[in-house]
mmCIF file of C-alpha atoms in Angstrom:
data_model
loop_
_atom_site.group_PDB
_atom_site.id
_atom_site.type_symbol
_atom_site.label_atom_id
_atom_site.label_comp_id
_atom_site.label_asym_id
_atom_site.label_seq_id
_atom_site.Cartn_x
_atom_site.Cartn_y
_atom_site.Cartn_z
ATOM 1 C CA MET A 1 -93.121 15.393 -84.875
ATOM 2 C CA ALA A 2 -92.169 17.511 -87.909
ATOM 3 C CA GLU A 3 -95.277 16.299 -89.750
ATOM 4 C CA ILE A 4 -97.519 17.271 -86.825
ATOM 5 C CA ALA A 5 -95.862 20.699 -86.669
ATOM 6 C CA ASN A 6 -96.481 21.222 -90.405
ATOM 7 C CA ILE A 7 -100.170 20.335 -89.996
ATOM 8 C CA ILE A 8 -100.535 22.815 -87.123
ATOM 9 C CA LYS A 9 -98.750 25.501 -89.124
ATOM 10 C CA LYS A 10 -100.982 24.867 -92.151
ATOM 11 C CA ILE A 11 -104.117 25.183 -90.033
ATOM 12 C CA ALA A 12 -102.846 28.433 -88.528
ATOM 13 C CA THR A 13 -101.804 30.049 -91.817
ATOM 14 C CA GLU A 14 -104.761 28.968 -93.946
ATOM 15 C CA GLY A 15 -107.418 29.439 -91.283
ATOM 16 C CA GLN A 16 -108.544 25.839 -91.484
ATOM 17 C CA LYS A 17 -110.573 24.359 -88.654
ATOM 18 C CA ILE A 18 -111.236 20.802 -87.592
ATOM 19 C CA SER A 19 -115.009 20.759 -87.077
ATOM 20 C CA THR A 20 -117.127 18.645 -84.746
ATOM 21 C CA TYR A 21 -120.907 18.718 -84.948
ATOM 22 C CA PRO A 22 -123.897 16.790 -83.525
ATOM 23 C CA ALA A 23 -125.805 14.363 -85.738
ATOM 24 C CA LYS A 24 -128.288 11.509 -85.552
ATOM 25 C CA VAL A 25 -127.412 7.920 -86.491
ATOM 26 C CA VAL A 26 -129.725 6.757 -89.278
ATOM 27 C CA ARG A 27 -128.038 3.507 -90.295
ATOM 28 C CA VAL A 28 -125.422 1.036 -89.034
ATOM 29 C CA ASN A 29 -123.387 -0.538 -91.833
ATOM 30 C CA THR A 30 -122.484 -4.162 -91.106
ATOM 31 C CA GLU A 31 -119.965 -6.591 -92.532
ATOM 32 C CA PRO A 32 -121.597 -10.041 -92.806
ATOM 33 C CA ASN A 33 -118.589 -11.980 -94.070
ATOM 34 C CA MET A 34 -115.841 -11.162 -91.600
ATOM 35 C CA PRO A 35 -113.795 -14.267 -90.637
ATOM 36 C CA HIS A 36 -114.502 -13.963 -86.907
ATOM 37 C CA ASN A 37 -118.263 -13.768 -87.186
ATOM 38 C CA ASP A 38 -120.266 -16.684 -85.844
ATOM 39 C CA GLN A 39 -123.811 -17.424 -84.733
ATOM 40 C CA GLY A 40 -125.124 -15.060 -87.399
ATOM 41 C CA GLU A 41 -123.473 -11.967 -85.893
ATOM 42 C CA GLN A 42 -122.452 -9.077 -88.112
ATOM 43 C CA ASP A 43 -119.703 -6.542 -87.429
ATOM 44 C CA ALA A 44 -120.138 -2.792 -87.891
ATOM 45 C CA TYR A 45 -117.308 -0.457 -88.903
ATOM 46 C CA SER A 46 -119.208 2.629 -90.072
ATOM 47 C CA VAL A 47 -122.571 4.399 -89.738
ATOM 48 C CA ASP A 48 -124.601 6.795 -91.833
ATOM 49 C CA ILE A 49 -125.561 9.992 -90.002
ATOM 50 C CA MET A 50 -127.864 12.950 -90.568
ATOM 51 C CA ARG A 51 -126.816 16.467 -89.580
ATOM 52 C CA ALA A 52 -129.180 18.966 -87.998
ATOM 53 C CA ASP A 53 -129.637 20.678 -91.401
ATOM 54 C CA GLY A 54 -130.906 17.402 -92.912
ATOM 55 C CA ALA A 55 -127.758 16.526 -94.875
ATOM 56 C CA GLU A 56 -126.867 12.822 -94.740
ATOM 57 C CA ILE A 57 -123.222 11.735 -94.492
ATOM 58 C CA PRO A 58 -122.562 8.054 -95.297
ATOM 59 C CA HIS A 59 -119.869 5.756 -93.921
ATOM 60 C CA VAL A 60 -118.726 7.726 -90.902
ATOM 61 C CA ARG A 61 -115.982 5.695 -89.257
ATOM 62 C CA LEU A 62 -116.318 3.813 -85.978
ATOM 63 C CA LYS A 63 -112.586 2.969 -85.845
ATOM 64 C CA ALA A 64 -109.352 4.539 -87.008
ATOM 65 C CA SER A 65 -108.661 2.230 -89.953
ATOM 66 C CA VAL A 66 -111.364 1.067 -92.327
ATOM 67 C CA GLN A 67 -108.895 -1.261 -94.062
ATOM 68 C CA ASP A 68 -107.675 -3.166 -90.998
ATOM 69 C CA LYS A 69 -111.190 -4.277 -90.043
ATOM 70 C CA GLU A 70 -110.385 -7.243 -87.843
ATOM 71 C CA ARG A 71 -108.459 -5.496 -85.071
ATOM 72 C CA GLY A 72 -109.116 -2.788 -82.526
ATOM 73 C CA ILE A 73 -112.074 -1.638 -80.472
ATOM 74 C CA VAL A 74 -115.422 -0.577 -81.939
ATOM 75 C CA CYS A 75 -118.379 1.121 -80.229
ATOM 76 C CA VAL A 76 -121.565 0.736 -82.249
ATOM 77 C CA PRO A 77 -124.104 3.510 -81.573
ATOM 78 C CA LYS A 78 -127.818 2.877 -81.407
ATOM 79 C CA VAL A 79 -129.814 3.807 -84.500
ATOM 80 C CA GLY A 80 -131.687 7.033 -83.782
ATOM 81 C CA SER A 81 -129.219 8.178 -81.108
ATOM 82 C CA TRP A 82 -127.226 11.413 -81.188
ATOM 83 C CA VAL A 83 -123.469 11.418 -81.692
ATOM 84 C CA LEU A 84 -120.679 13.915 -82.164
ATOM 85 C CA VAL A 85 -119.050 13.672 -85.593
ATOM 86 C CA SER A 86 -115.502 14.945 -86.157
ATOM 87 C CA ILE A 87 -114.154 15.715 -89.613
ATOM 88 C CA ILE A 88 -110.824 14.237 -90.759
ATOM 89 C CA GLU A 89 -108.441 16.766 -92.404
ATOM 90 C CA THR A 90 -111.281 19.198 -93.196
ATOM 91 C CA THR A 91 -112.876 16.721 -95.626
ATOM 92 C CA GLU A 92 -116.495 16.476 -94.532
ATOM 93 C CA THR A 93 -117.082 13.168 -96.286
ATOM 94 C CA ARG A 94 -114.242 11.668 -94.225
ATOM 95 C CA ALA A 95 -115.357 11.696 -90.601
ATOM 96 C CA PHE A 96 -115.469 9.615 -87.425
ATOM 97 C CA ILE A 97 -117.728 9.315 -84.378
ATOM 98 C CA SER A 98 -115.957 11.013 -81.465
ATOM 99 C CA GLN A 99 -118.675 10.784 -78.766
ATOM 100 C CA TYR A 100 -121.816 8.719 -78.193
ATOM 101 C CA SER A 101 -125.112 9.236 -76.371
ATOM 102 C CA GLU A 102 -126.226 5.571 -76.613
ATOM 103 C CA ILE A 103 -124.174 2.465 -77.428
ATOM 104 C CA ASP A 104 -125.749 -0.681 -78.828
ATOM 105 C CA GLN A 105 -122.679 -2.918 -78.845
ATOM 106 C CA ILE A 106 -118.940 -2.934 -78.170
ATOM 107 C CA PHE A 107 -116.368 -5.375 -79.469
ATOM 108 C CA LEU A 108 -112.646 -5.532 -78.879
ATOM 109 C CA ARG A 109 -110.183 -7.596 -80.905
ATOM 110 C CA ILE A 110 -106.493 -8.167 -80.189
ATOM 111 C CA GLU A 111 -104.225 -10.354 -82.313
ATOM 112 C CA LYS A 112 -100.857 -11.642 -81.144
ATOM 113 C CA ASP A 113 -98.820 -14.037 -83.263
ATOM 114 C CA ASP A 114 -101.416 -16.576 -84.442
ATOM 115 C CA THR A 115 -103.810 -16.164 -81.480
ATOM 116 C CA TYR A 116 -106.831 -13.897 -81.595
ATOM 117 C CA PHE A 117 -108.736 -12.532 -78.580
ATOM 118 C CA GLU A 118 -112.239 -11.092 -78.860
ATOM 119 C CA LEU A 119 -114.565 -9.456 -76.333
ATOM 120 C CA ARG A 120 -118.075 -8.595 -77.488
ATOM 121 C CA THR A 121 -120.798 -7.146 -75.308
ATOM 122 C CA ASP A 122 -124.272 -5.685 -75.759
ATOM 123 C CA GLY A 123 -127.411 -5.322 -73.685
ATOM 124 C CA ASP A 124 -128.154 -9.061 -73.762
ATOM 125 C CA ALA A 125 -124.846 -10.896 -73.446
ATOM 126 C CA THR A 126 -121.087 -10.680 -73.010
ATOM 127 C CA LYS A 127 -118.953 -13.055 -75.096
ATOM 128 C CA LEU A 128 -115.239 -13.705 -74.725
ATOM 129 C CA SER A 129 -113.377 -15.975 -77.121
ATOM 130 C CA TYR A 130 -109.890 -17.099 -78.118
ATOM 131 C CA LYS A 131 -109.180 -18.255 -81.658
ATOM 132 C CA ARG A 132 -106.111 -19.601 -83.437
ATOM 133 C CA GLN A 133 -105.250 -18.730 -87.007
ATOM 134 C CA GLU A 134 -105.837 -21.608 -89.401
ATOM 135 C CA SER A 135 -104.716 -19.847 -92.583
ATOM 136 C CA ALA A 136 -103.089 -16.451 -93.085
ATOM 137 C CA GLY A 137 -105.121 -15.486 -96.123
ATOM 138 C CA ASP A 138 -103.864 -13.755 -99.250
ATOM 139 C CA ALA A 139 -104.168 -10.007 -99.829
ATOM 140 C CA THR A 140 -103.487 -10.344 -103.566
ATOM 141 C CA THR A 141 -106.532 -12.558 -104.061
ATOM 142 C CA ASN A 142 -108.588 -10.785 -101.361
ATOM 143 C CA THR A 143 -108.764 -14.043 -99.396
ATOM 144 C CA PRO A 144 -109.303 -13.372 -95.673
ATOM 145 C CA ALA A 145 -107.546 -15.238 -92.882
ATOM 146 C CA THR A 146 -109.493 -18.056 -91.233
ATOM 147 C CA TYR A 147 -109.557 -18.969 -87.539
ATOM 148 C CA LYS A 148 -110.578 -21.895 -85.335
ATOM 149 C CA ASP A 149 -111.915 -21.713 -81.789
ATOM 150 C CA ILE A 150 -109.724 -22.405 -78.739
ATOM 151 C CA ALA A 151 -112.100 -21.370 -75.955
ATOM 152 C CA LYS A 152 -115.309 -19.398 -75.428
ATOM 153 C CA LEU A 153 -117.049 -17.851 -72.441
ATOM 154 C CA ASN A 154 -120.601 -16.473 -72.715
ATOM 155 C CA PHE A 155 -122.697 -14.776 -70.051
ATOM 156 C CA GLY A 156 -126.143 -13.340 -70.671
ATOM 157 C CA ALA A 157 -129.118 -11.631 -69.121
ATOM 158 C CA ASP A 158 -130.689 -15.096 -68.831
ATOM 159 C CA LYS A 159 -128.248 -15.684 -65.914
ATOM 160 C CA VAL A 160 -126.509 -18.526 -67.731
ATOM 161 C CA LEU A 161 -122.708 -18.768 -67.963
ATOM 162 C CA LYS A 162 -121.313 -21.053 -70.688
ATOM 163 C CA ALA A 163 -117.686 -22.047 -71.230
ATOM 164 C CA LYS A 164 -116.365 -24.180 -74.123
ATOM 165 C CA PHE A 165 -112.906 -25.580 -74.856
ATOM 166 C CA TRP A 166 -111.721 -27.138 -78.125
ATOM 167 C CA ASP A 167 -108.984 -29.668 -78.909
ATOM 168 C CA ASP A 168 -105.654 -28.569 -80.400
ATOM 169 C CA ALA A 169 -106.957 -29.002 -83.936
ATOM 170 C CA GLY A 170 -110.006 -26.857 -83.174
ATOM 171 C CA ASP A 171 -112.370 -29.502 -84.536
ATOM 172 C CA ASN A 172 -114.026 -30.948 -81.412
ATOM 173 C CA VAL A 173 -115.303 -29.552 -78.127
ATOM 174 C CA THR A 174 -113.403 -31.293 -75.322
ATOM 175 C CA GLN A 175 -115.355 -29.713 -72.467
ATOM 176 C CA GLU A 176 -118.478 -27.579 -72.108
ATOM 177 C CA THR A 177 -119.667 -26.138 -68.790
ATOM 178 C CA THR A 178 -123.053 -24.485 -68.236
ATOM 179 C CA ILE A 179 -123.692 -22.638 -64.979
ATOM 180 C CA ALA A 180 -127.225 -21.377 -64.352
ATOM 181 C CA HIS A 181 -128.932 -20.083 -61.227
ATOM 182 C CA ASP A 182 -130.476 -23.519 -60.643
ATOM 183 C CA GLN A 183 -128.040 -25.982 -62.256
ATOM 184 C CA VAL A 184 -124.403 -26.709 -63.087
ATOM 185 C CA LYS A 185 -123.685 -29.073 -65.988
ATOM 186 C CA ILE A 186 -120.336 -30.274 -67.366
ATOM 187 C CA ASP A 187 -120.031 -32.249 -70.610
ATOM 188 C CA PHE A 188 -116.866 -33.867 -71.941
ATOM 189 C CA ASP A 189 -116.073 -34.746 -75.562
ATOM 190 C CA GLN A 190 -119.299 -33.366 -77.082
ATOM 191 C CA GLY A 191 -121.597 -35.846 -75.388
ATOM 192 C CA GLU A 192 -119.326 -38.831 -76.084
ATOM 193 C CA GLY A 193 -117.506 -38.904 -72.745
ATOM 194 C CA TYR A 194 -118.925 -38.094 -69.307
ATOM 195 C CA GLN A 195 -121.456 -35.648 -67.936
ATOM 196 C CA ALA A 196 -121.908 -34.173 -64.455
ATOM 197 C CA VAL A 197 -125.102 -32.372 -63.413
ATOM 198 C CA MET A 198 -125.712 -30.680 -60.056
ATOM 199 C CA ASP A 199 -128.834 -28.837 -58.948
ATOM 200 C CA SER A 200 -130.984 -28.477 -55.852
ATOM 201 C CA GLN A 201 -132.687 -31.837 -56.495
ATOM 202 C CA LYS A 202 -129.853 -34.150 -57.493
ATOM 203 C CA VAL A 203 -126.202 -34.819 -58.235
ATOM 204 C CA LEU A 204 -125.704 -36.893 -61.391
ATOM 205 C CA PHE A 205 -122.602 -38.442 -62.967
ATOM 206 C CA LYS A 206 -123.060 -40.480 -66.107
ATOM 207 C CA GLU A 207 -121.272 -41.765 -69.163
ATOM 208 C CA THR A 208 -122.497 -40.406 -72.504
ATOM 209 C CA PRO A 209 -124.099 -41.619 -74.632
ATOM 210 C CA GLU A 210 -126.213 -42.996 -71.800
ATOM 211 C CA GLU A 211 -127.095 -46.351 -73.394
ATOM 212 C CA GLY A 212 -124.904 -49.030 -71.807
ATOM 213 C CA GLY A 213 -122.851 -46.535 -69.814
ATOM 214 C CA LEU A 214 -122.164 -45.800 -66.166
ATOM 215 C CA ASN A 215 -124.734 -43.833 -64.184
ATOM 216 C CA PHE A 216 -124.538 -42.511 -60.611
ATOM 217 C CA GLU A 217 -127.337 -40.354 -59.216
ATOM 218 C CA LEU A 218 -127.836 -38.891 -55.746
ATOM 219 C CA THR A 219 -131.213 -37.509 -54.651
ATOM 220 C CA ASP A 220 -132.901 -38.713 -51.466
ATOM 221 C CA LYS A 221 -131.326 -42.097 -52.358
ATOM 222 C CA TYR A 222 -128.484 -43.422 -54.473
ATOM 223 C CA LYS A 223 -128.867 -44.842 -57.962
ATOM 224 C CA VAL A 224 -125.940 -46.831 -59.363
ATOM 225 C CA GLU A 225 -126.000 -48.425 -62.832
ATOM 226 C CA ALA A 226 -123.407 -50.015 -65.071
ATOM 227 C CA GLY A 227 -124.548 -50.919 -68.537
ATOM 228 C CA ASN A 228 -128.161 -52.013 -68.156
ATOM 229 C CA LYS A 229 -127.608 -53.362 -64.643
ATOM 230 C CA ASN A 230 -128.944 -51.557 -61.575
ATOM 231 C CA LEU A 231 -127.124 -52.143 -58.257
ATOM 232 C CA LYS A 232 -130.309 -52.201 -56.161
ATOM 233 C CA THR A 233 -132.036 -54.651 -58.502
ATOM 234 C CA GLU A 234 -129.052 -56.978 -58.473
ATOM 235 C CA LEU A 235 -128.733 -56.884 -54.666
ATOM 236 C CA ASP A 236 -132.466 -57.556 -54.289
ATOM 237 C CA ALA A 237 -132.148 -60.554 -56.600
ATOM 238 C CA LEU A 238 -129.132 -61.842 -54.647
ATOM 239 C CA ILE A 239 -130.977 -61.644 -51.316
ATOM 240 C CA ASP A 240 -134.071 -63.313 -52.784
ATOM 241 C CA GLU A 241 -131.979 -66.232 -54.056
ATOM 242 C CA ILE A 242 -130.130 -66.622 -50.746
ATOM 243 C CA SER A 243 -133.504 -66.667 -48.945
ATOM 244 C CA LYS A 244 -134.514 -69.725 -50.988
ATOM 245 C CA ILE A 245 -131.610 -71.808 -49.735
ATOM 246 C CA VAL A 246 -132.606 -74.682 -47.473
ATOM 247 C CA VAL A 247 -129.805 -76.403 -45.577
ATOM 248 C CA VAL A 248 -130.463 -80.058 -44.645
ATOM 249 C CA GLN A 249 -127.746 -80.205 -42.018
ATOM 250 C CA GLY A 250 -126.701 -77.054 -40.243
ATOM 251 C CA THR A 251 -128.377 -73.665 -40.182
ATOM 252 C CA SER A 252 -130.469 -72.310 -43.027
ATOM 253 C CA PRO A 253 -130.179 -68.606 -43.924
ATOM 254 C CA ASN A 254 -132.058 -66.302 -41.576
ATOM 255 C CA VAL A 255 -134.786 -65.099 -43.936
ATOM 256 C CA GLY A 256 -135.971 -62.441 -41.482
ATOM 257 C CA ALA A 257 -132.487 -60.960 -41.228
ATOM 258 C CA LEU A 258 -132.113 -61.039 -45.020
ATOM 259 C CA MET A 259 -135.409 -59.165 -45.427
ATOM 260 C CA THR A 260 -134.169 -56.547 -42.960
ATOM 261 C CA ILE A 261 -131.003 -56.148 -45.035
ATOM 262 C CA LYS A 262 -133.120 -55.868 -48.183
ATOM 263 C CA ASN A 263 -135.242 -53.128 -46.617
ATOM 264 C CA ASN A 264 -132.105 -51.291 -45.538
ATOM 265 C CA ILE A 265 -130.769 -51.444 -49.096
ATOM 266 C CA ASN A 266 -134.110 -50.142 -50.376
ATOM 267 C CA SER A 267 -133.760 -47.128 -48.073
ATOM 268 C CA ILE A 268 -130.330 -46.344 -49.591
ATOM 269 C CA LEU A 269 -130.603 -47.369 -53.249
ATOM 270 C CA LYS A 270 -133.268 -46.882 -55.913
ATOM 271 C CA GLU A 271 -134.019 -48.290 -59.355
ATOM 272 C CA GLU A 272 -135.524 -45.268 -61.115
#
């Protein structure tokens, strides 16, 4: 509190003013090598602006600390948009964006213990992710910390919601769910376990990879396969063989009844 009082007193006695002025964003400065970047994304922590008198001020801050780049909340203004720029301690080359007219992107990062939460949103998609610290990094050698994924949730303007979960080591995807307006798909173990697909035309459960696996499909009929064997095909073959039986003494199989059963099976099961 004493420090704040001294600052106020200094401003009052020396006639100093903290100035805020409008300016246009001419450039967004990005950081391509931040440890949390993925899918080619780049993080922005400062912008270059142009005042109304034509003077250009570089590296105006988008967050409080330019050193602690991997935490906090950042609003990235649109290039060409107008912003309000506030000067830090009367030094015009040290400034921050205090208000925005248009925002291109927002990302929020919170770190607790070794877990890292991120929320990133723009006009096309919203992405939420949890990461776990793999290595702490080393400030003396300028080595950044590294992180591995725990879970991700993406939702975009394409009306597709995607959720991914990783194993404890962060090396393999244990489950991936895709929800679209016309289909729901769930994959386990990166295509090496089981898959479920549901849409307006069918319900499908199958083992992946598909070759030699289990396969259950429901459309207007059922399709059941195990390995390379189809249940309908095998039942048809069984009925055909029973129909060939001729009994010398006693009663031979009722071929007409067997054909009726075969037709009934054909109305329930399918091959393809």
